[in-house]
């Protein structure tokens, strides 16, 4: 049955009819739209933050202001609501200029401008409605230098349980070039985020965030996904997501030993304290197979044959597929997540690409270098 998730009353009625014991809200839009508040008010257990707490993803300015209040390491910034103020503020920054539409923009709200002229043009576009309502306010940030990695934690608003690390590949083409995408592949764990760095991320970023949100009356419940820049001064927050991340979720789930429902219910009920998340000591790596045209307009409807892709223990997650007259076809930008595990990134990568190579998908493509940073480090040790 198709359910319109923007119709909160319909979702609540559905949950009552089917006696639903837990709702897990995956994407950011229904979180920012307050679906979790509506369900909680109807006494339906929900995994996912309230509308107020989902601002950590829904408003870049909200998160930057929170970092400033709580002393959380992040890029210096200015938050402005007018083009004139934004243009004036540019003088306080060096190129490259990092400009962000405040609201949700499906991963497209960030512009990195090399020159002042490009920065002014991007600001005019943001304030001119180029990003819809998301651009009513703009954050201008200092450019941070370093390697990016992601860190995940579950929280019920008070207790916090680390959920491991991952590294995504945002650019569409090999070698990290071309336009940004939602993510073309990921692996977990990300060894660049050493145990020492993870301890710093917990102490300097995650814990003060959860504490400050709670103290300010917006307890955050669900998964916190911290996008980090590992700078020479230490890890700094780039942004938060209020969800597991795609394709980070796929690699984290491949490693999870716990019963996922039990830990999500513990979060939903405020009973997370004492829970431990056990992740297999293996690397999981996923390669996104996308439809040609992505991240622009994808070529929909192309035939896919999975063949024996899962024969050697690989797992193919479907992201944008459909069945047409009983046959599998592409039905979105990112179509499949071909995922494998191994003792190292190198081994997981080899297994994932062996599975990719078994799949027939003429109108699709993928990057061939997912995990390259870590594969290079493994080769040099
Ligand atoms: P975001 O949507 O905030 O994650 O930004 C998208 C991408 O832009 C990030 O993954 C980084 O590669 C880059 N980025 C964002 N903010 C900064 C910054 N302050 N310095 C350098 N790169 C950044
Ligand atoms: N892969 C990045 C995200 O889900 O936001």
mmCIF file of C-alpha atoms and ligand atoms in Angstrom:
data_model
loop_
_atom_site.group_PDB
_atom_site.id
_atom_site.type_symbol
_atom_site.label_atom_id
_atom_site.label_comp_id
_atom_site.label_asym_id
_atom_site.label_seq_id
_atom_site.Cartn_x
_atom_site.Cartn_y
_atom_site.Cartn_z
ATOM 1 C CA UNK A 1 0.000 0.000 0.000
ATOM 2 C CA UNK A 2 1.362 3.425 -0.943
ATOM 3 C CA UNK A 3 1.349 5.847 1.955
ATOM 4 C CA UNK A 4 1.890 9.595 1.570
ATOM 5 C CA UNK A 5 4.404 10.383 4.327
ATOM 6 C CA UNK A 6 3.568 14.084 4.176
ATOM 7 C CA UNK A 7 0.038 13.172 5.329
ATOM 8 C CA UNK A 8 0.773 12.667 9.025
ATOM 9 C CA UNK A 9 -2.821 11.736 9.897
ATOM 10 C CA UNK A 10 -2.752 8.982 7.258
ATOM 11 C CA UNK A 11 0.535 7.615 8.631
ATOM 12 C CA UNK A 12 -0.881 7.607 12.176
ATOM 13 C CA UNK A 13 -4.073 5.862 11.017
ATOM 14 C CA UNK A 14 -2.001 3.251 9.169
ATOM 15 C CA UNK A 15 0.094 2.583 12.288
ATOM 16 C CA UNK A 16 -3.046 2.192 14.423
ATOM 17 C CA UNK A 17 -4.683 -0.191 11.937
ATOM 18 C CA UNK A 18 -1.627 -2.416 11.692
ATOM 19 C CA UNK A 19 -0.579 -2.117 15.323
ATOM 20 C CA UNK A 20 2.858 -0.808 14.277
ATOM 21 C CA UNK A 21 5.343 -1.054 17.178
ATOM 22 C CA UNK A 22 8.204 1.013 15.702
ATOM 23 C CA UNK A 23 8.495 3.557 12.908
ATOM 24 C CA UNK A 24 11.974 4.251 11.531
ATOM 25 C CA UNK A 25 12.190 7.479 9.574
ATOM 26 C CA UNK A 26 14.942 7.137 6.985
ATOM 27 C CA UNK A 27 15.241 10.328 4.935
ATOM 28 C CA UNK A 28 15.681 13.901 6.151
ATOM 29 C CA UNK A 29 12.604 15.534 4.599
ATOM 30 C CA UNK A 30 9.949 13.820 6.780
ATOM 31 C CA UNK A 31 12.107 14.445 9.871
ATOM 32 C CA UNK A 32 12.393 18.156 9.129
ATOM 33 C CA UNK A 33 8.657 18.101 8.359
ATOM 34 C CA UNK A 34 7.872 16.877 11.896
ATOM 35 C CA UNK A 35 6.552 13.375 11.164
ATOM 36 C CA UNK A 36 8.250 12.004 14.287
ATOM 37 C CA UNK A 37 6.501 14.577 16.520
ATOM 38 C CA UNK A 38 3.116 13.678 15.042
ATOM 39 C CA UNK A 39 3.725 9.956 15.595
ATOM 40 C CA UNK A 40 5.019 10.453 19.130
ATOM 41 C CA UNK A 41 1.983 12.541 19.994
ATOM 42 C CA UNK A 42 -0.087 9.546 18.839
ATOM 43 C CA UNK A 43 2.010 7.234 21.089
ATOM 44 C CA UNK A 44 3.693 5.410 18.197
ATOM 45 C CA UNK A 45 7.360 4.616 19.015
ATOM 46 C CA UNK A 46 9.629 6.389 16.529
ATOM 47 C CA UNK A 47 13.323 6.174 15.726
ATOM 48 C CA UNK A 48 14.330 9.615 14.514
ATOM 49 C CA UNK A 49 14.654 13.150 15.891
ATOM 50 C CA UNK A 50 11.892 15.673 16.490
ATOM 51 C CA UNK A 51 11.398 18.514 14.035
ATOM 52 C CA UNK A 52 13.247 20.848 16.390
ATOM 53 C CA UNK A 53 16.202 18.476 16.758
ATOM 54 C CA UNK A 54 16.297 17.626 13.045
ATOM 55 C CA UNK A 55 17.391 21.223 12.498
ATOM 56 C CA UNK A 56 20.879 19.799 12.994
ATOM 57 C CA UNK A 57 20.488 18.655 9.383
ATOM 58 C CA UNK A 58 17.704 20.981 8.259
ATOM 59 C CA UNK A 59 19.458 24.266 8.981
ATOM 60 C CA UNK A 60 23.181 24.715 8.490
ATOM 61 C CA UNK A 61 23.019 28.015 10.378
ATOM 62 C CA UNK A 62 21.336 26.321 13.352
ATOM 63 C CA UNK A 63 24.189 23.812 13.563
ATOM 64 C CA UNK A 64 26.900 26.459 13.183
ATOM 65 C CA UNK A 65 25.303 28.573 15.941
ATOM 66 C CA UNK A 66 25.090 25.485 18.165
ATOM 67 C CA UNK A 67 28.776 24.762 17.546
ATOM 68 C CA UNK A 68 29.619 28.339 18.486
ATOM 69 C CA UNK A 69 27.605 28.133 21.739
ATOM 70 C CA UNK A 70 29.009 24.714 22.692
ATOM 71 C CA UNK A 71 32.615 25.292 21.598
ATOM 72 C CA UNK A 72 32.513 22.504 18.999
ATOM 73 C CA UNK A 73 35.384 22.628 16.469
ATOM 74 C CA UNK A 74 34.098 23.616 13.009
ATOM 75 C CA UNK A 75 34.955 26.111 10.261
ATOM 76 C CA UNK A 76 34.591 29.806 11.170
ATOM 77 C CA UNK A 77 31.432 31.231 9.588
ATOM 78 C CA UNK A 78 29.027 34.051 9.004
ATOM 79 C CA UNK A 79 25.266 33.459 8.761
ATOM 80 C CA UNK A 80 23.389 36.044 6.730
ATOM 81 C CA UNK A 81 19.860 36.659 5.527
ATOM 82 C CA UNK A 82 20.564 39.270 2.851
ATOM 83 C CA UNK A 83 22.654 39.410 -0.287
ATOM 84 C CA UNK A 84 24.176 42.752 0.754
ATOM 85 C CA UNK A 85 25.366 41.371 4.112
ATOM 86 C CA UNK A 86 26.654 38.209 2.457
ATOM 87 C CA UNK A 87 28.645 40.144 -0.133
ATOM 88 C CA UNK A 88 30.117 42.362 2.555
ATOM 89 C CA UNK A 89 31.028 39.287 4.628
ATOM 90 C CA UNK A 90 33.025 37.763 1.774
ATOM 91 C CA UNK A 91 35.798 40.259 2.498
ATOM 92 C CA UNK A 92 36.430 38.446 5.790
ATOM 93 C CA UNK A 93 37.252 35.158 4.009
ATOM 94 C CA UNK A 94 40.017 33.891 1.734
ATOM 95 C CA UNK A 95 39.376 31.883 -1.427
ATOM 96 C CA UNK A 96 38.203 29.216 -1.968
ATOM 97 C CA UNK A 97 34.891 30.512 -0.605
ATOM 98 C CA UNK A 98 32.493 27.973 0.911
ATOM 99 C CA UNK A 99 28.874 29.057 0.509
ATOM 100 C CA UNK A 100 25.920 27.088 1.827
ATOM 101 C CA UNK A 101 22.183 27.522 1.416
ATOM 102 C CA UNK A 102 20.822 27.197 4.954
ATOM 103 C CA UNK A 103 18.031 24.668 4.366
ATOM 104 C CA UNK A 104 17.640 21.239 2.815
ATOM 105 C CA UNK A 105 18.819 21.183 -0.791
ATOM 106 C CA UNK A 106 19.134 17.444 -1.496
ATOM 107 C CA UNK A 107 22.912 17.595 -1.155
ATOM 108 C CA UNK A 108 23.222 20.409 -3.693
ATOM 109 C CA UNK A 109 23.247 23.404 -1.364
ATOM 110 C CA UNK A 110 27.021 23.798 -1.071
ATOM 111 C CA UNK A 111 29.108 25.847 -3.511
ATOM 112 C CA UNK A 112 32.892 26.056 -3.303
ATOM 113 C CA UNK A 113 33.910 29.116 -5.309
ATOM 114 C CA UNK A 114 37.520 29.668 -6.342
ATOM 115 C CA UNK A 115 37.216 33.384 -7.035
ATOM 116 C CA UNK A 116 35.409 36.351 -5.530
ATOM 117 C CA UNK A 117 33.435 36.785 -8.762
ATOM 118 C CA UNK A 118 32.235 33.160 -8.661
ATOM 119 C CA UNK A 119 31.352 33.558 -4.986
ATOM 120 C CA UNK A 120 29.291 36.697 -5.688
ATOM 121 C CA UNK A 121 27.500 34.945 -8.521
ATOM 122 C CA UNK A 122 26.696 31.935 -6.320
ATOM 123 C CA UNK A 123 25.384 34.206 -3.550
ATOM 124 C CA UNK A 124 23.156 36.042 -6.029
ATOM 125 C CA UNK A 125 21.816 32.670 -7.187
ATOM 126 C CA UNK A 126 21.155 31.486 -3.617
ATOM 127 C CA UNK A 127 19.368 34.685 -2.569
ATOM 128 C CA UNK A 128 17.626 34.824 -5.950
ATOM 129 C CA UNK A 129 15.773 31.576 -5.219
ATOM 130 C CA UNK A 130 18.118 29.207 -7.051
ATOM 131 C CA UNK A 131 17.836 26.855 -4.079
ATOM 132 C CA UNK A 132 14.178 27.542 -3.299
ATOM 133 C CA UNK A 133 13.351 28.310 0.328
ATOM 134 C CA UNK A 134 16.633 26.663 1.389
ATOM 135 C CA UNK A 135 18.514 29.796 0.278
ATOM 136 C CA UNK A 136 16.586 32.347 2.351
ATOM 137 C CA UNK A 137 19.648 32.351 4.607
ATOM 138 C CA UNK A 138 23.207 31.584 3.642
ATOM 139 C CA UNK A 139 26.222 30.436 5.635
ATOM 140 C CA UNK A 140 29.679 31.503 4.458
ATOM 141 C CA UNK A 141 32.479 29.367 5.876
ATOM 142 C CA UNK A 142 36.202 29.157 6.096
ATOM 143 C CA UNK A 143 37.589 26.474 3.756
ATOM 144 C CA UNK A 144 38.964 23.533 5.731
ATOM 145 C CA UNK A 145 41.825 21.453 4.414
ATOM 146 C CA UNK A 146 42.032 17.740 5.106
ATOM 147 C CA UNK A 147 40.599 14.315 4.471
ATOM 148 C CA UNK A 148 36.893 13.751 5.013
ATOM 149 C CA UNK A 149 35.440 10.930 7.067
ATOM 150 C CA UNK A 150 32.117 10.217 8.739
ATOM 151 C CA UNK A 151 31.331 9.157 12.275
ATOM 152 C CA UNK A 152 28.020 7.767 13.515
ATOM 153 C CA UNK A 153 26.457 7.607 16.962
ATOM 154 C CA UNK A 154 23.086 6.557 18.323
ATOM 155 C CA UNK A 155 21.504 8.588 21.072
ATOM 156 C CA UNK A 156 18.234 8.614 22.971
ATOM 157 C CA UNK A 157 18.846 12.223 23.964
ATOM 158 C CA UNK A 158 21.037 11.354 26.958
ATOM 159 C CA UNK A 159 22.965 8.108 26.432
ATOM 160 C CA UNK A 160 25.280 7.970 23.415
ATOM 161 C CA UNK A 161 26.562 4.824 21.715
ATOM 162 C CA UNK A 162 29.187 5.055 18.937
ATOM 163 C CA UNK A 163 28.159 3.353 15.690
ATOM 164 C CA UNK A 164 31.422 3.323 13.767
ATOM 165 C CA UNK A 165 32.975 5.238 10.899
ATOM 166 C CA UNK A 166 32.818 5.337 7.112
ATOM 167 C CA UNK A 167 34.210 7.184 4.149
ATOM 168 C CA UNK A 168 32.005 8.232 1.242
ATOM 169 C CA UNK A 169 32.963 9.251 -2.319
ATOM 170 C CA UNK A 170 30.840 12.248 -3.252
ATOM 171 C CA UNK A 171 32.133 13.113 -6.714
ATOM 172 C CA UNK A 172 30.733 11.278 -9.692
ATOM 173 C CA UNK A 173 33.998 10.300 -11.392
ATOM 174 C CA UNK A 174 37.122 8.331 -10.547
ATOM 175 C CA UNK A 175 39.828 10.305 -8.757
ATOM 176 C CA UNK A 176 37.169 12.429 -6.974
ATOM 177 C CA UNK A 177 36.428 14.737 -9.887
ATOM 178 C CA UNK A 178 33.184 15.863 -11.521
ATOM 179 C CA UNK A 179 29.959 17.049 -9.931
ATOM 180 C CA UNK A 180 28.880 16.162 -6.395
ATOM 181 C CA UNK A 181 26.424 13.307 -5.937
ATOM 182 C CA UNK A 182 24.625 11.775 -2.969
ATOM 183 C CA UNK A 183 27.560 9.350 -2.763
ATOM 184 C CA UNK A 184 29.048 6.915 -5.283
ATOM 185 C CA UNK A 185 30.393 4.347 -2.836
ATOM 186 C CA UNK A 186 31.613 3.983 0.723
ATOM 187 C CA UNK A 187 33.462 1.734 3.071
ATOM 188 C CA UNK A 188 33.435 1.110 6.814
ATOM 189 C CA UNK A 189 35.381 1.345 9.012
ATOM 190 C CA UNK A 190 37.481 4.289 7.846
ATOM 191 C CA UNK A 191 40.905 3.556 9.413
ATOM 192 C CA UNK A 192 41.893 7.211 8.930
ATOM 193 C CA UNK A 193 39.547 7.855 11.867
ATOM 194 C CA UNK A 194 41.799 6.133 14.382
ATOM 195 C CA UNK A 195 40.526 5.122 17.847
ATOM 196 C CA UNK A 196 42.254 8.253 19.222
ATOM 197 C CA UNK A 197 40.497 10.499 16.714
ATOM 198 C CA UNK A 198 37.164 8.769 17.367
ATOM 199 C CA UNK A 199 37.578 9.467 21.081
ATOM 200 C CA UNK A 200 38.184 13.142 20.260
ATOM 201 C CA UNK A 201 35.137 13.232 17.977
ATOM 202 C CA UNK A 202 32.998 11.801 20.786
ATOM 203 C CA UNK A 203 34.384 14.185 23.428
ATOM 204 C CA UNK A 204 34.701 17.369 21.358
ATOM 205 C CA UNK A 205 31.815 17.055 18.888
ATOM 206 C CA UNK A 206 29.158 14.397 19.595
ATOM 207 C CA UNK A 207 28.887 14.679 23.396
ATOM 208 C CA UNK A 208 28.663 18.505 23.499
ATOM 209 C CA UNK A 209 26.069 18.397 20.711
ATOM 210 C CA UNK A 210 23.824 15.900 22.485
ATOM 211 C CA UNK A 211 24.260 17.678 25.830
ATOM 212 C CA UNK A 212 23.561 21.134 24.437
ATOM 213 C CA UNK A 213 20.512 19.975 22.492
ATOM 214 C CA UNK A 214 19.114 18.375 25.650
ATOM 215 C CA UNK A 215 19.909 21.358 27.862
ATOM 216 C CA UNK A 216 18.269 23.713 25.386
ATOM 217 C CA UNK A 217 15.070 21.672 25.377
ATOM 218 C CA UNK A 218 15.537 19.941 21.996
ATOM 219 C CA UNK A 219 16.790 16.465 22.951
ATOM 220 C CA UNK A 220 18.075 14.645 19.880
ATOM 221 C CA UNK A 221 16.964 11.028 19.459
ATOM 222 C CA UNK A 222 18.078 8.796 16.618
ATOM 223 C CA UNK A 223 21.322 8.512 14.697
ATOM 224 C CA UNK A 224 23.729 11.419 14.440
ATOM 225 C CA UNK A 225 25.893 11.284 11.329
ATOM 226 C CA UNK A 226 28.821 13.675 11.642
ATOM 227 C CA UNK A 227 30.578 14.677 8.422
ATOM 228 C CA UNK A 228 34.123 15.508 9.527
ATOM 229 C CA UNK A 229 37.211 17.182 8.132
ATOM 230 C CA UNK A 230 40.396 15.731 9.608
ATOM 231 C CA UNK A 231 42.457 18.914 9.713
ATOM 232 C CA UNK A 232 45.974 19.514 10.993
ATOM 233 C CA UNK A 233 44.392 20.873 14.201
ATOM 234 C CA UNK A 234 42.193 17.818 14.651
ATOM 235 C CA UNK A 235 38.727 16.699 13.564
ATOM 236 C CA UNK A 236 36.264 19.473 12.760
ATOM 237 C CA UNK A 237 32.549 19.201 12.020
ATOM 238 C CA UNK A 238 31.526 19.903 8.410
ATOM 239 C CA UNK A 239 27.871 19.098 8.899
ATOM 240 C CA UNK A 240 25.404 16.817 10.621
ATOM 241 C CA UNK A 241 22.892 14.503 9.031
ATOM 242 C CA UNK A 242 19.920 13.297 11.059
ATOM 243 C CA UNK A 243 19.929 9.827 9.468
ATOM 244 C CA UNK A 244 22.245 6.974 8.520
ATOM 245 C CA UNK A 245 23.391 8.227 5.112
ATOM 246 C CA UNK A 246 23.204 6.587 1.726
ATOM 247 C CA UNK A 247 25.411 4.608 0.929
ATOM 248 C CA UNK A 248 27.001 4.735 4.420
ATOM 249 C CA UNK A 249 24.023 2.857 5.879
ATOM 250 C CA UNK A 250 24.652 -0.128 3.635
ATOM 251 C CA UNK A 251 28.243 -0.636 4.791
ATOM 252 C CA UNK A 252 27.404 -0.074 8.467
ATOM 253 C CA UNK A 253 24.576 -2.632 8.311
ATOM 254 C CA UNK A 254 26.867 -5.219 6.722
ATOM 255 C CA UNK A 255 29.023 -5.029 9.861
ATOM 256 C CA UNK A 256 26.295 -4.839 12.519
ATOM 257 C CA UNK A 257 26.053 -7.831 14.844
ATOM 258 C CA UNK A 258 23.239 -6.506 17.055
ATOM 259 C CA UNK A 259 19.555 -6.843 16.399
ATOM 260 C CA UNK A 260 18.951 -3.466 14.726
ATOM 261 C CA UNK A 261 15.296 -3.304 15.801
ATOM 262 C CA UNK A 262 16.213 -3.800 19.467
ATOM 263 C CA UNK A 263 18.698 -0.907 19.480
ATOM 264 C CA UNK A 264 16.352 1.380 17.565
ATOM 265 C CA UNK A 265 13.537 0.577 20.024
ATOM 266 C CA UNK A 266 15.907 1.317 22.917
ATOM 267 C CA UNK A 267 16.566 4.739 21.345
ATOM 268 C CA UNK A 268 12.870 5.364 20.757
ATOM 269 C CA UNK A 269 12.010 4.512 24.371
ATOM 270 C CA UNK A 270 14.894 6.433 25.978
ATOM 271 C CA UNK A 271 16.471 3.179 27.144
ATOM 272 C CA UNK A 272 19.740 3.237 25.241
ATOM 273 C CA UNK A 273 22.013 3.387 28.314
ATOM 274 C CA UNK A 274 23.990 0.159 28.687
ATOM 275 C CA UNK A 275 23.482 -0.894 25.057
ATOM 276 C CA UNK A 276 26.571 -1.653 23.033
ATOM 277 C CA UNK A 277 26.755 -1.686 19.287
ATOM 278 C CA UNK A 278 28.936 -4.553 18.071
ATOM 279 C CA UNK A 279 30.380 -4.178 14.594
ATOM 280 C CA UNK A 280 32.176 -7.051 12.888
ATOM 281 C CA UNK A 281 35.911 -6.474 12.632
ATOM 282 C CA UNK A 282 35.766 -6.569 8.847
ATOM 283 C CA UNK A 283 35.669 -3.936 6.159
ATOM 284 C CA UNK A 284 32.473 -3.535 4.177
ATOM 285 C CA UNK A 285 32.679 -1.679 0.873
ATOM 286 C CA UNK A 286 29.855 -0.701 -1.419
ATOM 287 C CA UNK A 287 29.945 0.440 -5.035
ATOM 288 C CA UNK A 288 27.002 2.458 -6.315
ATOM 289 C CA UNK A 289 25.824 1.512 -9.788
ATOM 290 C CA UNK A 290 24.021 4.553 -11.180
ATOM 291 C CA UNK A 291 22.028 5.176 -14.332
ATOM 292 C CA UNK A 292 23.913 7.108 -17.004
ATOM 293 C CA UNK A 293 23.131 10.810 -16.725
ATOM 294 C CA UNK A 294 23.269 10.846 -12.905
ATOM 295 C CA UNK A 295 23.674 13.236 -11.046
ATOM 296 C CA UNK A 296 21.840 15.038 -13.871
ATOM 297 C CA UNK A 297 18.739 13.449 -15.392
ATOM 298 C CA UNK A 298 19.207 9.673 -15.189
ATOM 299 C CA UNK A 299 18.436 7.298 -17.987
ATOM 300 C CA UNK A 300 15.425 5.405 -16.580
ATOM 301 C CA UNK A 301 14.070 2.050 -17.669
ATOM 302 C CA UNK A 302 17.358 0.365 -18.635
ATOM 303 C CA UNK A 303 17.409 -3.429 -18.243
ATOM 304 C CA UNK A 304 19.410 -4.991 -15.406
ATOM 305 C CA UNK A 305 20.409 -8.632 -14.948
ATOM 306 C CA UNK A 306 21.915 -9.342 -11.521
ATOM 307 C CA UNK A 307 23.080 -12.806 -12.636
ATOM 308 C CA UNK A 308 25.094 -14.480 -9.869
ATOM 309 C CA UNK A 309 26.375 -11.214 -8.339
ATOM 310 C CA UNK A 310 25.737 -12.493 -4.806
ATOM 311 C CA UNK A 311 27.389 -15.892 -5.396
ATOM 312 C CA UNK A 312 30.527 -15.144 -3.360
ATOM 313 C CA UNK A 313 28.795 -13.551 -0.387
ATOM 314 C CA UNK A 314 28.320 -10.084 -1.878
ATOM 315 C CA UNK A 315 25.039 -8.311 -1.218
ATOM 316 C CA UNK A 316 23.187 -6.198 -3.771
ATOM 317 C CA UNK A 317 20.961 -3.530 -2.211
ATOM 318 C CA UNK A 318 18.309 -2.061 -4.478
ATOM 319 C CA UNK A 319 18.088 1.733 -4.380
ATOM 320 C CA UNK A 320 16.387 2.754 -7.616
ATOM 321 C CA UNK A 321 15.021 -0.327 -9.337
ATOM 322 C CA UNK A 322 11.555 -1.400 -10.444
ATOM 323 C CA UNK A 323 9.979 -4.492 -11.927
ATOM 324 C CA UNK A 324 8.533 -3.953 -15.383
ATOM 325 C CA UNK A 325 6.581 -6.922 -16.743
ATOM 326 C CA UNK A 326 8.519 -9.078 -14.297
ATOM 327 C CA UNK A 327 11.932 -7.799 -15.428
ATOM 328 C CA UNK A 328 14.300 -5.682 -13.351
ATOM 329 C CA UNK A 329 14.871 -2.126 -14.684
ATOM 330 C CA UNK A 330 16.610 1.045 -13.522
ATOM 331 C CA UNK A 331 14.210 3.529 -11.951
ATOM 332 C CA UNK A 332 16.303 6.302 -10.430
ATOM 333 C CA UNK A 333 19.714 7.945 -10.320
ATOM 334 C CA UNK A 334 21.533 5.658 -7.923
ATOM 335 C CA UNK A 335 20.248 2.199 -8.786
ATOM 336 C CA UNK A 336 22.178 -0.583 -7.006
ATOM 337 C CA UNK A 337 24.638 -0.794 -4.103
ATOM 338 C CA UNK A 338 26.948 -3.716 -4.679
ATOM 339 C CA UNK A 339 28.462 -4.537 -1.309
ATOM 340 C CA UNK A 340 31.083 -6.979 -0.055
ATOM 341 C CA UNK A 341 33.121 -7.564 3.086
ATOM 342 C CA UNK A 342 36.768 -8.493 3.509
ATOM 343 C CA UNK A 343 39.712 -8.477 5.880
ATOM 344 C CA UNK A 344 40.968 -5.180 4.389
ATOM 345 C CA UNK A 345 39.668 -2.401 2.165
ATOM 346 C CA UNK A 346 41.709 -3.910 -0.662
ATOM 347 C CA UNK A 347 40.014 -7.292 -0.263
ATOM 348 C CA UNK A 348 36.505 -5.872 0.158
ATOM 349 C CA UNK A 349 37.078 -3.682 -2.905
ATOM 350 C CA UNK A 350 38.189 -6.655 -5.035
ATOM 351 C CA UNK A 351 35.128 -8.669 -3.983
ATOM 352 C CA UNK A 352 32.716 -5.795 -4.563
ATOM 353 C CA UNK A 353 34.043 -5.156 -8.081
ATOM 354 C CA UNK A 354 33.993 -8.907 -8.865
ATOM 355 C CA UNK A 355 30.270 -8.784 -8.037
ATOM 356 C CA UNK A 356 29.795 -5.571 -10.065
ATOM 357 C CA UNK A 357 31.392 -7.292 -13.049
ATOM 358 C CA UNK A 358 28.836 -10.111 -12.899
ATOM 359 C CA UNK A 359 25.963 -7.661 -13.325
ATOM 360 C CA UNK A 360 24.659 -6.716 -16.774
ATOM 361 C CA UNK A 361 23.450 -3.108 -16.785
ATOM 362 C CA UNK A 362 24.273 -1.458 -20.143
ATOM 363 C CA UNK A 363 22.634 1.878 -19.253
ATOM 364 C CA UNK A 364 24.480 2.060 -15.934
ATOM 365 C CA UNK A 365 27.921 3.075 -14.727
ATOM 366 C CA UNK A 366 29.975 3.091 -11.552
ATOM 367 C CA UNK A 367 33.235 4.459 -10.208
ATOM 368 C CA UNK A 368 36.071 1.929 -10.373
ATOM 369 C CA UNK A 369 38.116 3.347 -7.492
ATOM 370 C CA UNK A 370 35.897 3.252 -4.393
ATOM 371 C CA UNK A 371 38.191 3.004 -1.367
ATOM 372 C CA UNK A 372 41.252 4.298 -3.259
ATOM 373 C CA UNK A 373 42.723 6.345 -0.419
ATOM 374 C CA UNK A 374 42.787 3.412 1.942
ATOM 375 C CA UNK A 375 43.832 0.917 -0.751
ATOM 376 C CA UNK A 376 46.869 3.143 -1.418
ATOM 377 C CA UNK A 377 47.669 3.302 2.306
ATOM 378 C CA UNK A 378 47.319 -0.474 2.625
ATOM 379 C CA UNK A 379 49.681 -0.948 -0.352
ATOM 380 C CA UNK A 380 52.303 1.245 1.277
ATOM 381 C CA UNK A 381 52.395 -0.582 4.607
HETATM 382 P P1 LIG B 1 28.012 19.423 3.096
HETATM 383 O O1 LIG B 1 26.750 19.261 2.275
HETATM 384 O O2 LIG B 1 27.941 20.480 4.121
HETATM 385 O O3 LIG B 1 28.541 18.092 3.585
HETATM 386 O O4 LIG B 1 29.136 19.858 2.053
HETATM 387 C C1 LIG B 1 29.370 19.129 0.882
HETATM 388 C C2 LIG B 1 30.838 18.990 0.677
HETATM 389 O O5 LIG B 1 31.442 20.270 0.544
HETATM 390 C C3 LIG B 1 31.573 18.352 1.849
HETATM 391 O O6 LIG B 1 31.514 16.964 1.807
HETATM 392 C C4 LIG B 1 32.973 18.890 1.656
HETATM 393 O O7 LIG B 1 33.638 18.160 0.648
HETATM 394 C C5 LIG B 1 32.727 20.272 1.129
HETATM 395 N N1 LIG B 1 32.766 21.259 2.213
HETATM 396 C C6 LIG B 1 31.724 21.701 2.946
HETATM 397 N N2 LIG B 1 32.131 22.617 3.845
HETATM 398 C C7 LIG B 1 33.450 22.760 3.697
HETATM 399 C C8 LIG B 1 34.455 23.564 4.313
HETATM 400 N N3 LIG B 1 34.161 24.440 5.276
HETATM 401 N N4 LIG B 1 35.739 23.425 3.893
HETATM 402 C C9 LIG B 1 36.055 22.569 2.898
HETATM 403 N N5 LIG B 1 35.157 21.798 2.261
HETATM 404 C C10 LIG B 1 33.873 21.881 2.646
HETATM 405 N N1 LIG B 2 26.152 9.939 1.426
HETATM 406 C C1 LIG B 2 25.928 11.151 2.092
HETATM 407 C C2 LIG B 2 24.572 11.330 2.629
HETATM 408 O O1 LIG B 2 23.757 10.422 2.702
HETATM 409 O O2 LIG B 2 24.268 12.449 3.018
#
